[in-house]
PDB file of C-alpha atoms and ligand atoms in Angstrom:
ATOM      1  CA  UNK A 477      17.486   5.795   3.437  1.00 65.00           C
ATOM      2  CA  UNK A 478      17.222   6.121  -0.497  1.00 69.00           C
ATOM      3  CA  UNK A 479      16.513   9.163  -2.027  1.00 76.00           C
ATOM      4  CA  UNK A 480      17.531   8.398  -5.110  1.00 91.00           C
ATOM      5  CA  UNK A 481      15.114   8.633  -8.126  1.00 95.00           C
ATOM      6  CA  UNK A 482      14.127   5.680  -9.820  1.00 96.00           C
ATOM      7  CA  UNK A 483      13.081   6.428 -13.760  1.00 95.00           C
ATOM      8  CA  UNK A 484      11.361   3.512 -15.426  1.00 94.00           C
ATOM      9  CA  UNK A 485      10.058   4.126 -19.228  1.00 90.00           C
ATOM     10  CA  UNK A 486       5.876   3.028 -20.034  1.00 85.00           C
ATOM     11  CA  UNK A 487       5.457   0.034 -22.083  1.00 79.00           C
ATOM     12  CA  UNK A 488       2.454   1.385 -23.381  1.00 85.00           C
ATOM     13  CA  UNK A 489       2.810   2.768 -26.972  1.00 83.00           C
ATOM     14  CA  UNK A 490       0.107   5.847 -25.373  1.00 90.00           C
ATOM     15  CA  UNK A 491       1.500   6.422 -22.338  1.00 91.00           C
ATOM     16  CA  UNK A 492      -0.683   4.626 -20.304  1.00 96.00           C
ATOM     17  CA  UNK A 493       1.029   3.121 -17.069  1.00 97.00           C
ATOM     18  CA  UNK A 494      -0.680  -0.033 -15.278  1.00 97.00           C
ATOM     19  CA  UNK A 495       0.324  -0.717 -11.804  1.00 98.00           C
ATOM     20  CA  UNK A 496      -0.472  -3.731  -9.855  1.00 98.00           C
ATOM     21  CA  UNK A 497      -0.980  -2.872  -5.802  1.00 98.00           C
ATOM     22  CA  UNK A 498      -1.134  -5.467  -3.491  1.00 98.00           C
ATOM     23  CA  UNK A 499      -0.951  -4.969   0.642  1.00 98.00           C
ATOM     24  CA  UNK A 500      -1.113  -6.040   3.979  1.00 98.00           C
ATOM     25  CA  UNK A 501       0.206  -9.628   3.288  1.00 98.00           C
ATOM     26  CA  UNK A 502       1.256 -10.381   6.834  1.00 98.00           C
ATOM     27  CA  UNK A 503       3.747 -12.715   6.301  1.00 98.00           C
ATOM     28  CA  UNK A 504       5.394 -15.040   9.145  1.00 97.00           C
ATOM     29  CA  UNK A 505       9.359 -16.562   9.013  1.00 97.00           C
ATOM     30  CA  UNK A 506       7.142 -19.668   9.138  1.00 95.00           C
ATOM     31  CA  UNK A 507       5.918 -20.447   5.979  1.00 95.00           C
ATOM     32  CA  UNK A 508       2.798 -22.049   7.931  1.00 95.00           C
ATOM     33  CA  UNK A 509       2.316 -18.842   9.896  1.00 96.00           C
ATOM     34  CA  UNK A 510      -1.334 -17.906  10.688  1.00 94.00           C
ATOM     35  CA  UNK A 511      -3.205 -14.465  11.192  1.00 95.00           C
ATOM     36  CA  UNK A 512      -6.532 -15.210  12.971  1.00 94.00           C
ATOM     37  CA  UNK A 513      -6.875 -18.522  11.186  1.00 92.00           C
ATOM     38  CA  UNK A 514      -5.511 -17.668   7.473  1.00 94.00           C
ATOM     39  CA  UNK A 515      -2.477 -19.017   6.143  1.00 96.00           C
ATOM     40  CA  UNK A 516      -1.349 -15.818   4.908  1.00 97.00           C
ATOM     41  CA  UNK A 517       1.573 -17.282   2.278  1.00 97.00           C
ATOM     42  CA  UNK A 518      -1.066 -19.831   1.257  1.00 98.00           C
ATOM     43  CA  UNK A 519      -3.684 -16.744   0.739  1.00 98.00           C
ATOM     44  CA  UNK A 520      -0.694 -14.336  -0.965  1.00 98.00           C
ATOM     45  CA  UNK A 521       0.663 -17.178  -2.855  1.00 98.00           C
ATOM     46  CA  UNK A 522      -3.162 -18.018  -4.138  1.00 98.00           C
ATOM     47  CA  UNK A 523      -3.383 -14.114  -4.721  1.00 98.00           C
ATOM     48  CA  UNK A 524      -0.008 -14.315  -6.737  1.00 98.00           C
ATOM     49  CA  UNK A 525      -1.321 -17.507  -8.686  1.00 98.00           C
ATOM     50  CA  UNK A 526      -4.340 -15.713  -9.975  1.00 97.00           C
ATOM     51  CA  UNK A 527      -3.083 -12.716 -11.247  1.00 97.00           C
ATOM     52  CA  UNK A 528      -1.023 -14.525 -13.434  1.00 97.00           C
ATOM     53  CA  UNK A 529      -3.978 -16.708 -14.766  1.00 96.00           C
ATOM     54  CA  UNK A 530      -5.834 -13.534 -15.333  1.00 94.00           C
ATOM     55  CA  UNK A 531      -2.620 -12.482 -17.982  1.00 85.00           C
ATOM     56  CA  UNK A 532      -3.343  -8.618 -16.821  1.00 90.00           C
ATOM     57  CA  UNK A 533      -0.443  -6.552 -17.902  1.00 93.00           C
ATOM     58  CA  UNK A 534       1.572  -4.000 -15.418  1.00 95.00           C
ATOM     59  CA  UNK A 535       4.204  -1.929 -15.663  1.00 96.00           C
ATOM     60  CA  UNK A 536       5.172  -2.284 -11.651  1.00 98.00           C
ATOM     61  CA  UNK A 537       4.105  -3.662  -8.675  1.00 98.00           C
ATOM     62  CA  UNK A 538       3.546  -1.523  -5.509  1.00 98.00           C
ATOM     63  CA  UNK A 539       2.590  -2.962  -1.801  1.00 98.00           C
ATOM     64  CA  UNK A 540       1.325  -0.467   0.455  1.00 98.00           C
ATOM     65  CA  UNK A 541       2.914  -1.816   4.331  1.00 98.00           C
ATOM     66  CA  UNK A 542       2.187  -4.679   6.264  1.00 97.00           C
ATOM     67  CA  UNK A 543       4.226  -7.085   4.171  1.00 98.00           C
ATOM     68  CA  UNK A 544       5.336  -9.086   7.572  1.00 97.00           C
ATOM     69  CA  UNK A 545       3.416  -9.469  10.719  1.00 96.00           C
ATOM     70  CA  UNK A 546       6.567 -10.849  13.108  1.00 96.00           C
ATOM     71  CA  UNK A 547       8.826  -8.913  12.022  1.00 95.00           C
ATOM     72  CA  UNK A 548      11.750 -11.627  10.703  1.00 97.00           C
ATOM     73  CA  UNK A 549      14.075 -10.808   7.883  1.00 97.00           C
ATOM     74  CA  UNK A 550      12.442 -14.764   6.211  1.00 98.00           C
ATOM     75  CA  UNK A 551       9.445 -13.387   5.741  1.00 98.00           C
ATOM     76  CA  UNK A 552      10.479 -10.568   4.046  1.00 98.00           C
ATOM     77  CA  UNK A 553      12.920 -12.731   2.003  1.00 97.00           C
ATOM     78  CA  UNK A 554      10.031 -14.808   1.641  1.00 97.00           C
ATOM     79  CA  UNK A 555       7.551 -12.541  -0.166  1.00 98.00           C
ATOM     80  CA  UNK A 556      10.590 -11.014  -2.272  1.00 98.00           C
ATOM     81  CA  UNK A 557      11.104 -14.389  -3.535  1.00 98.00           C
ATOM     82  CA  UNK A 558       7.220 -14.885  -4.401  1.00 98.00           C
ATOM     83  CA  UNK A 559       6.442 -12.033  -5.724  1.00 98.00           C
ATOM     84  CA  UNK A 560       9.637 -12.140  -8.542  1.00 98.00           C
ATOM     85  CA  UNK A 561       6.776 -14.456 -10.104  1.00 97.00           C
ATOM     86  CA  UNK A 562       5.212 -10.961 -11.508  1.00 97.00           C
ATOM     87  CA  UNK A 563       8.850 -10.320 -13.091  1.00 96.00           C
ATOM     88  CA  UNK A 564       8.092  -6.374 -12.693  1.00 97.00           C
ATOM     89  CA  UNK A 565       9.923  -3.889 -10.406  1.00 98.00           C
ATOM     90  CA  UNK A 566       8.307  -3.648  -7.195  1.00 98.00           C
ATOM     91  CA  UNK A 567       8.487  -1.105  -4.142  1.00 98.00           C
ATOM     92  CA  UNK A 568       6.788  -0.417  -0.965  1.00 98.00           C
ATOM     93  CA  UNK A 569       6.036   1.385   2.240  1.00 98.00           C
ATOM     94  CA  UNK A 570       6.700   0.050   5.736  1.00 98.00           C
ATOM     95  CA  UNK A 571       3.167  -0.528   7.606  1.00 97.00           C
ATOM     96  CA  UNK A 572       2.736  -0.910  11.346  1.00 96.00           C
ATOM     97  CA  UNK A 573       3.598  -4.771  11.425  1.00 95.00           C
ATOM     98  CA  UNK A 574       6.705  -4.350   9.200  1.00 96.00           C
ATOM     99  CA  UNK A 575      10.085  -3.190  10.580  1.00 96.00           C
ATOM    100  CA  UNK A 576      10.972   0.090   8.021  1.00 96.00           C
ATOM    101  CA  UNK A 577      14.538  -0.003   8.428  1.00 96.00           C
ATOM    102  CA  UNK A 578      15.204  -3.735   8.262  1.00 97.00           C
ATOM    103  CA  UNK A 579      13.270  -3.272   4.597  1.00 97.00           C
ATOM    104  CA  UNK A 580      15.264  -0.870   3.319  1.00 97.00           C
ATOM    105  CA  UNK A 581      18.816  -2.691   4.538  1.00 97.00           C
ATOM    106  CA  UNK A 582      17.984  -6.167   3.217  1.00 97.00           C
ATOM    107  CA  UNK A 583      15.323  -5.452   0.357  1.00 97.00           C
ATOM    108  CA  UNK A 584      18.252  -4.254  -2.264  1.00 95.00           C
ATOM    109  CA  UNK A 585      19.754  -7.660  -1.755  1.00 96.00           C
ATOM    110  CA  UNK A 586      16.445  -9.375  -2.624  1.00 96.00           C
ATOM    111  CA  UNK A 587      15.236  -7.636  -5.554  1.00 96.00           C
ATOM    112  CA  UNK A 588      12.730  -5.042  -3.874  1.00 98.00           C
ATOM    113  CA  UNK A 589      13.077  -1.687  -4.814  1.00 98.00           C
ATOM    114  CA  UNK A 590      14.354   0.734  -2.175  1.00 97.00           C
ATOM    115  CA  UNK A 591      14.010   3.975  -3.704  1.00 97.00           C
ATOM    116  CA  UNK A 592      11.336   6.438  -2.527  1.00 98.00           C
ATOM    117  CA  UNK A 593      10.516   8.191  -5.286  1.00 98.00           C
ATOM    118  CA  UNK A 594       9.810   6.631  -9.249  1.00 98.00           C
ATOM    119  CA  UNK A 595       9.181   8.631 -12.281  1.00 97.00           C
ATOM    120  CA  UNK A 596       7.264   7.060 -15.161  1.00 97.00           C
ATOM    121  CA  UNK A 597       5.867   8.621 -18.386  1.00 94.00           C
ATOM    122  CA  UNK A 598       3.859  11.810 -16.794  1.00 95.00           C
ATOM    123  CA  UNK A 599       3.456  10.298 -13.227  1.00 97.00           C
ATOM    124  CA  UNK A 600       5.461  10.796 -10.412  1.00 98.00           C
ATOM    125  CA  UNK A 601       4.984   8.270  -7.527  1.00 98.00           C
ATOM    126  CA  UNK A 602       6.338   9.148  -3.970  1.00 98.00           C
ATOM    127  CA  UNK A 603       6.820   6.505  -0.708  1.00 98.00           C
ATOM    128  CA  UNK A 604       6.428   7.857   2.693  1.00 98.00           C
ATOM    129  CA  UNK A 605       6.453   6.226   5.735  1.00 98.00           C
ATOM    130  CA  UNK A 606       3.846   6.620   8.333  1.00 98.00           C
ATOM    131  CA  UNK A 607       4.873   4.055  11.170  1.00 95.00           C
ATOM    132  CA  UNK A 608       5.127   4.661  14.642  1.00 93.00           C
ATOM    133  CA  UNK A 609       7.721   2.196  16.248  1.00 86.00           C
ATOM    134  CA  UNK A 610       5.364  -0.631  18.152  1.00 85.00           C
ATOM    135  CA  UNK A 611       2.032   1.011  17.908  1.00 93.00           C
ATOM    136  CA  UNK A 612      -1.117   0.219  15.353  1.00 96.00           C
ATOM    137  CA  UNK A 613      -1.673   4.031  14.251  1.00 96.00           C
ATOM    138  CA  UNK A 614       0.478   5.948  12.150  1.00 97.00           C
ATOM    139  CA  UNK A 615       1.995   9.864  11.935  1.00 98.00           C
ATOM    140  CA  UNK A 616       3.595  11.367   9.532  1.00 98.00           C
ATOM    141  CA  UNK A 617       6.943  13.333  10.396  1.00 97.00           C
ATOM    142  CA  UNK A 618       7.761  16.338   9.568  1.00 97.00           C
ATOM    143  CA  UNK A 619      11.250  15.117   8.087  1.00 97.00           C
ATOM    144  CA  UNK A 620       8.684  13.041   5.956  1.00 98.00           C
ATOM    145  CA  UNK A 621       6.278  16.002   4.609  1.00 98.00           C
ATOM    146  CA  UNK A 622       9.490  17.996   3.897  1.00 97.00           C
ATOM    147  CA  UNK A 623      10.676  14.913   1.951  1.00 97.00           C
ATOM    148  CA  UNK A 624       7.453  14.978  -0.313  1.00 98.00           C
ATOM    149  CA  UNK A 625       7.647  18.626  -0.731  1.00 98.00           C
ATOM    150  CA  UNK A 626      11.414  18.301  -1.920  1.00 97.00           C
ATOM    151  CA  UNK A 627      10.324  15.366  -4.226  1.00 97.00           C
ATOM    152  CA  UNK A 628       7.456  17.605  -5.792  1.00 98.00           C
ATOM    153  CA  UNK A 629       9.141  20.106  -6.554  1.00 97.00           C
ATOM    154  CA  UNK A 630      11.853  18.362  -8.702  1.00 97.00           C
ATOM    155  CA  UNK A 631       8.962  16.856 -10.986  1.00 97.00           C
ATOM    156  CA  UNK A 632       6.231  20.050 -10.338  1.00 97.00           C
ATOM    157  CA  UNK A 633       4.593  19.276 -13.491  1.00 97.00           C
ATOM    158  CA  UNK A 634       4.217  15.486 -13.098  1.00 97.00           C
ATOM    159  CA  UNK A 635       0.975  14.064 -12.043  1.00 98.00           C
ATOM    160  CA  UNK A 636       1.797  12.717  -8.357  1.00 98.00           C
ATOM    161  CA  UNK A 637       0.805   9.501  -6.375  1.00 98.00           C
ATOM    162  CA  UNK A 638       1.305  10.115  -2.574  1.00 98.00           C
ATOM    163  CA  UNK A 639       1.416   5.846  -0.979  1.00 98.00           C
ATOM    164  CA  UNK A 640       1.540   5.252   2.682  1.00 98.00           C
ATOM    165  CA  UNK A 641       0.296   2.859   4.717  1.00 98.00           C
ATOM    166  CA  UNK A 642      -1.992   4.395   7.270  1.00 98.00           C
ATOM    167  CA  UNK A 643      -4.831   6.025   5.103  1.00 98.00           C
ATOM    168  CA  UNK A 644      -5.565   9.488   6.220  1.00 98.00           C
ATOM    169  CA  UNK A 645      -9.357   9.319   6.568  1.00 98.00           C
ATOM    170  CA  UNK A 646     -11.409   8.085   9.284  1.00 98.00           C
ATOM    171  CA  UNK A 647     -13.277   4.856   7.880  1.00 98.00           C
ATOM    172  CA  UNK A 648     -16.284   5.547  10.631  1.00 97.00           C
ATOM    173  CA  UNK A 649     -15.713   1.998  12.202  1.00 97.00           C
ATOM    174  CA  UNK A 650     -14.457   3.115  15.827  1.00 96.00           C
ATOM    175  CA  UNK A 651     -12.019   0.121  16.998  1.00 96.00           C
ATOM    176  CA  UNK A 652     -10.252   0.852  13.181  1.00 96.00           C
ATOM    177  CA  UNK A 653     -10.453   5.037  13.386  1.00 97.00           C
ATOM    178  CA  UNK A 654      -8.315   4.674  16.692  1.00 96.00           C
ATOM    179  CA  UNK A 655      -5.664   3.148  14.318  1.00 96.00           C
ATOM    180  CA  UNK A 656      -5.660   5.989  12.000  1.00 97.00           C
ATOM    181  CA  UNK A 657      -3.130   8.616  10.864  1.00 98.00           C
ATOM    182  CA  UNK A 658      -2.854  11.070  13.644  1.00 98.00           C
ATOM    183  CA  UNK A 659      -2.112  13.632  11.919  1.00 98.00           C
ATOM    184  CA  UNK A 660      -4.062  12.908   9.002  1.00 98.00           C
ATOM    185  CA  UNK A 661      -5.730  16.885   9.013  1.00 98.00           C
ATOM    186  CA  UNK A 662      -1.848  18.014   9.390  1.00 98.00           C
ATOM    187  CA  UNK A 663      -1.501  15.581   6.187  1.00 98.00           C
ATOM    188  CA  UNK A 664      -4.391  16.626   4.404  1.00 98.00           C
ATOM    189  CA  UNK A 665      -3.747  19.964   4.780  1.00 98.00           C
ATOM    190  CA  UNK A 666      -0.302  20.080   3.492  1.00 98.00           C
ATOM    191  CA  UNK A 667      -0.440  17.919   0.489  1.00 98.00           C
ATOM    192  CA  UNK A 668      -3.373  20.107  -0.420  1.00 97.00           C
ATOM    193  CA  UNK A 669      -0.962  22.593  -1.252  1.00 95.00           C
ATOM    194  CA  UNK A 670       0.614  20.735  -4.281  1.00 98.00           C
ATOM    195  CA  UNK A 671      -2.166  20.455  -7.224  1.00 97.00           C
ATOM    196  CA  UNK A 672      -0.635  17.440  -9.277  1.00 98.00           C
ATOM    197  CA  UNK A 673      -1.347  15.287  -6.451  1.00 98.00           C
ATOM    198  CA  UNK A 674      -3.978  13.400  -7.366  1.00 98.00           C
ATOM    199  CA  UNK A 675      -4.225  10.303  -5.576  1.00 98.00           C
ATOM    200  CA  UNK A 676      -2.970   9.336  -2.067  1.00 98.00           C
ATOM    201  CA  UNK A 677      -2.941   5.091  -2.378  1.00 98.00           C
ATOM    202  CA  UNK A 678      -3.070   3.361   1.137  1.00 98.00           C
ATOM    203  CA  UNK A 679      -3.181   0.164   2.608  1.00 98.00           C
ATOM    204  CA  UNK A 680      -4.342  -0.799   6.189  1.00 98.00           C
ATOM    205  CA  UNK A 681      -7.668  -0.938   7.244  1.00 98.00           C
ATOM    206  CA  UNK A 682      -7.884  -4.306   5.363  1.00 98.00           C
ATOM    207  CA  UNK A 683     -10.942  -2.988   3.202  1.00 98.00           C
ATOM    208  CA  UNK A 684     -11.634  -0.833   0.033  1.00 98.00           C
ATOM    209  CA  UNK A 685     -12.507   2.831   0.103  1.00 98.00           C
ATOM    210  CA  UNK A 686     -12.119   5.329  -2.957  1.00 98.00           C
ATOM    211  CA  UNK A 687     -13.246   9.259  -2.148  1.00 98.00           C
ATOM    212  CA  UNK A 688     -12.348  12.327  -2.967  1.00 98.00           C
ATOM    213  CA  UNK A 689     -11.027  14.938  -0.606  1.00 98.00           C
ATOM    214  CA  UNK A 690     -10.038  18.165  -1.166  1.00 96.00           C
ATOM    215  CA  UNK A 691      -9.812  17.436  -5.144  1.00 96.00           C
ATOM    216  CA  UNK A 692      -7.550  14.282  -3.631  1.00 98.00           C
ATOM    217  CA  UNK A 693      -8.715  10.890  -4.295  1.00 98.00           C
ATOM    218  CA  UNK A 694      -7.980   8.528  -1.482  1.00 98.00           C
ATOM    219  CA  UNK A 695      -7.933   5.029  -2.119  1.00 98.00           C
ATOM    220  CA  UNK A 696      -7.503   1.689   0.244  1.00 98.00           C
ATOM    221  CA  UNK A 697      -7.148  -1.722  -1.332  1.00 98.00           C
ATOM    222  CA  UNK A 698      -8.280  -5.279   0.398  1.00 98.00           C
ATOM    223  CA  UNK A 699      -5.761  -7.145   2.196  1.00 98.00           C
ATOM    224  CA  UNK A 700      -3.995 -10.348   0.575  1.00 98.00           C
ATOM    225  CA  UNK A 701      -5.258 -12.140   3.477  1.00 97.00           C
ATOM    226  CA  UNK A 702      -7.724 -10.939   5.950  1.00 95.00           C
ATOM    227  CA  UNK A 703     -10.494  -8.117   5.616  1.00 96.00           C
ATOM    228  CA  UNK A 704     -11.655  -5.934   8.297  1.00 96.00           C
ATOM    229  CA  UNK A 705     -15.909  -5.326   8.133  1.00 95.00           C
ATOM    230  CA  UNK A 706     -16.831  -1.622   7.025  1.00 96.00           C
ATOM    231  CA  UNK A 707     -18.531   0.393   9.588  1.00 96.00           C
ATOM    232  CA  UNK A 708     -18.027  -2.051  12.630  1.00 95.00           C
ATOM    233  CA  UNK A 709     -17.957  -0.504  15.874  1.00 95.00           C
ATOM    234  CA  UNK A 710     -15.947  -3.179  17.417  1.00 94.00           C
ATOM    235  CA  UNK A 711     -13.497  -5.414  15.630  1.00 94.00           C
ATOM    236  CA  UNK A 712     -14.848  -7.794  13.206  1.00 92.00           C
ATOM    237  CA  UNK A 713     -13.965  -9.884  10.160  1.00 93.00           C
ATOM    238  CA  UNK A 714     -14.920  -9.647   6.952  1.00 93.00           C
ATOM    239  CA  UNK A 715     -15.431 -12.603   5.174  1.00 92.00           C
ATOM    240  CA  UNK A 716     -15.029 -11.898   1.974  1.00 95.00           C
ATOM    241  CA  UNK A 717     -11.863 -13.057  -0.150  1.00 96.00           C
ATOM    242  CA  UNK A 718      -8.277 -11.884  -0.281  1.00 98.00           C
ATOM    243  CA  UNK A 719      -8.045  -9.213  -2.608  1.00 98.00           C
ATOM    244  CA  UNK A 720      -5.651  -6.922  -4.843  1.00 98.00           C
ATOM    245  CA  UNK A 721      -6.098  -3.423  -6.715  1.00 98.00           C
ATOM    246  CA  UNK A 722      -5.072  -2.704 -10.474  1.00 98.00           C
ATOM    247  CA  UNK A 723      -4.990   0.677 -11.494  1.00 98.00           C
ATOM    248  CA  UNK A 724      -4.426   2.094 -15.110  1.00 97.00           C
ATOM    249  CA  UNK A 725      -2.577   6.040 -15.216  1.00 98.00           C
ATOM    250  CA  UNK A 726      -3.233   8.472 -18.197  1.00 97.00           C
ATOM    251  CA  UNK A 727      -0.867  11.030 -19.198  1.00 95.00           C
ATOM    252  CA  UNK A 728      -3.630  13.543 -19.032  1.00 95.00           C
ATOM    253  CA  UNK A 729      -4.154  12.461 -15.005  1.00 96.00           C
ATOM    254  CA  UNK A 730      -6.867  10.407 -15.411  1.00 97.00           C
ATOM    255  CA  UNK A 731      -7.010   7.329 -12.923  1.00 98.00           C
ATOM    256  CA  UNK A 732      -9.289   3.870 -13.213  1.00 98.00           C
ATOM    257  CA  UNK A 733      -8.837   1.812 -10.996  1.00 98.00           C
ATOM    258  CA  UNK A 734     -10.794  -2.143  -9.722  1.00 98.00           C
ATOM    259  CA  UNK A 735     -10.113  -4.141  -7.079  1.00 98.00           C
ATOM    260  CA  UNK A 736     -10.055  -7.977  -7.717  1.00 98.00           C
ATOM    261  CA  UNK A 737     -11.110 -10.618  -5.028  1.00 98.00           C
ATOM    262  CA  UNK A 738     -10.289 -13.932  -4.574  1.00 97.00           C
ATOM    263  CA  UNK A 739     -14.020 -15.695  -4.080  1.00 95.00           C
ATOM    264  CA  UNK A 740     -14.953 -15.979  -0.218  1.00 93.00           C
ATOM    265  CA  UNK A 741     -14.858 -19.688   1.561  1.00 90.00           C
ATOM    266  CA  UNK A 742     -11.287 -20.545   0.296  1.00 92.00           C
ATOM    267  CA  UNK A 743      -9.101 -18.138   3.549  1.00 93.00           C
ATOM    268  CA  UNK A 744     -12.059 -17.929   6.198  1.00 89.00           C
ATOM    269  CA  UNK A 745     -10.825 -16.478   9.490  1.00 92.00           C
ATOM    270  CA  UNK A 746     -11.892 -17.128  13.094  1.00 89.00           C
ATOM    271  CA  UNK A 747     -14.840 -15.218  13.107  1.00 77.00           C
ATOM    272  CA  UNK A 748     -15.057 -15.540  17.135  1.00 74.00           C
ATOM    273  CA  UNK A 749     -11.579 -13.473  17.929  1.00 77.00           C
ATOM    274  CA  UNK A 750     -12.523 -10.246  19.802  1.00 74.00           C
ATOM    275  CA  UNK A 751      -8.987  -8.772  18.320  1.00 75.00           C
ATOM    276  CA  UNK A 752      -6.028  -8.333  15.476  1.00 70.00           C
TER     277      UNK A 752
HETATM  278 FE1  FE2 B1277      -2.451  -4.766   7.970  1.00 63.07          FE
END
């Protein structure tokens, strides 16, 4: 796995970064592939489509797991050869649908950024992985705390972005919470220990959530095809519209941050499925 470094210099004249964060696209070797009802190219592909109407600027793109849901080395070839449309560096974390180590042999090859760990301006952005072979929740390994520590302390005076997949916070929506980080208090605990971590940026529970934790701001983004309903006991569908996250980074550490939507109606799912 890489543990290279990757340096990339800020456009912006004041040092302002601008990162682009899309997730959970679920893509299928079939280009007609459906999750629950949704066309997930056609919804990632309509995703793609609009932020280039909106002529947003970003430095680099980062997608936060999930990028396949069967697994196939054409769907990852797939969304590496959509998303060159942004023409910005992108990298990424495995989610629970994706298969980690197939990314990081075949990515390289398509243009996807393998390294783990990119410096730009006064930021310092770190990818860990937090999937469990075959099972929706995610953990953390040690081998993968001691590989954040190690990467903090070569930049200790950088601000620091912590991305997985698996947010470490309970969303309070019980079918969801059982698909949480494990060991999110082991997590939470340790990256507490490092105070230029500022944000922790996560993808799947298919639904936005920005809090602060322990001086930590956690933040989930909407999915690029189907969204999960806040606060459901059992599973259920949101149906509001494929969505993306922009964020802006300050040398000082200051983060803003919006989530864009596509409007609802266009990608409905089955609303009658009792699962995902
Ligand atoms: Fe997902």
């Amino acid at each position: 796995m890489d543990t290279k470094t990757c340096k990339l210099s800020v456009a912006n004249e004041n040092g302002r970064i601008s990162v682009l964060q899309l997730t959970d696209a679920h893509l299928f070797a079939d280009e007609a592939g459906t999750l629950l009802g949704v066309r997930t190219a056609s919804s990632f592909k309509a995703v793609l489509s609009s932020i280039l109407n909106q002529e947003i600027s970003f430095d680099f793109v980062v997608v936060t797991g999930d990028i396949s849901q069967d697994y196939s080395v054409n769907s990852y070839k797939r969304f590496a050869h959509m998303v060159s449309v942004l023409e910005v560096p992108v990298f990424f974390v495995p989610g629970n649908h994706d298969d980690g180590p197939l990314m990081y042999r075949i990515f390289g090859d398509f243009g996807v950024h393998t390294e783990r760990s990119l410096v730009c301006g006064n930021w310092h952005f770190i990818f860990l992985n937090s999937e469990v072979y075959s099972v929706p929740h995610g953990w953390v390994e040690r081998s993968e705390l001691n590989f954040l520590k190690q990467q903090y302390e070569a930049y200790p005076d950088l601000n620091t972005v912590v991305l997985v997949h698996h947010l470490p916070r309970l969303v309070h929506s019980r079918w969801l919470d059982t698909q949480t980080m494990h060991n999110q208090d082991e997590f939470n605990n340790f990256i507490s220990n490092f105070p230029n971590i500022k944000l922790v940026l996560c993808g799947h529970v298919h639904q936005e959530v920005d809090e602060m934790f322990n001086n930590i701001r956690y933040i989930s983004t909407p999915s690029t095809s189907i969204q999960f309903e806040p606060y459901s006991h059992d599973f259920a569908l949101d149906m509001q519209g494929p969505g993306w996250r922009y964020l802006q980074f300050d040398p000082n550490g200051q983060i803003s941050t919006q989530v864009y939507r596509l409007p609802a109606g266009r990608f409905v799912p089955d609303s009658g499925v009792e699962g995902y």
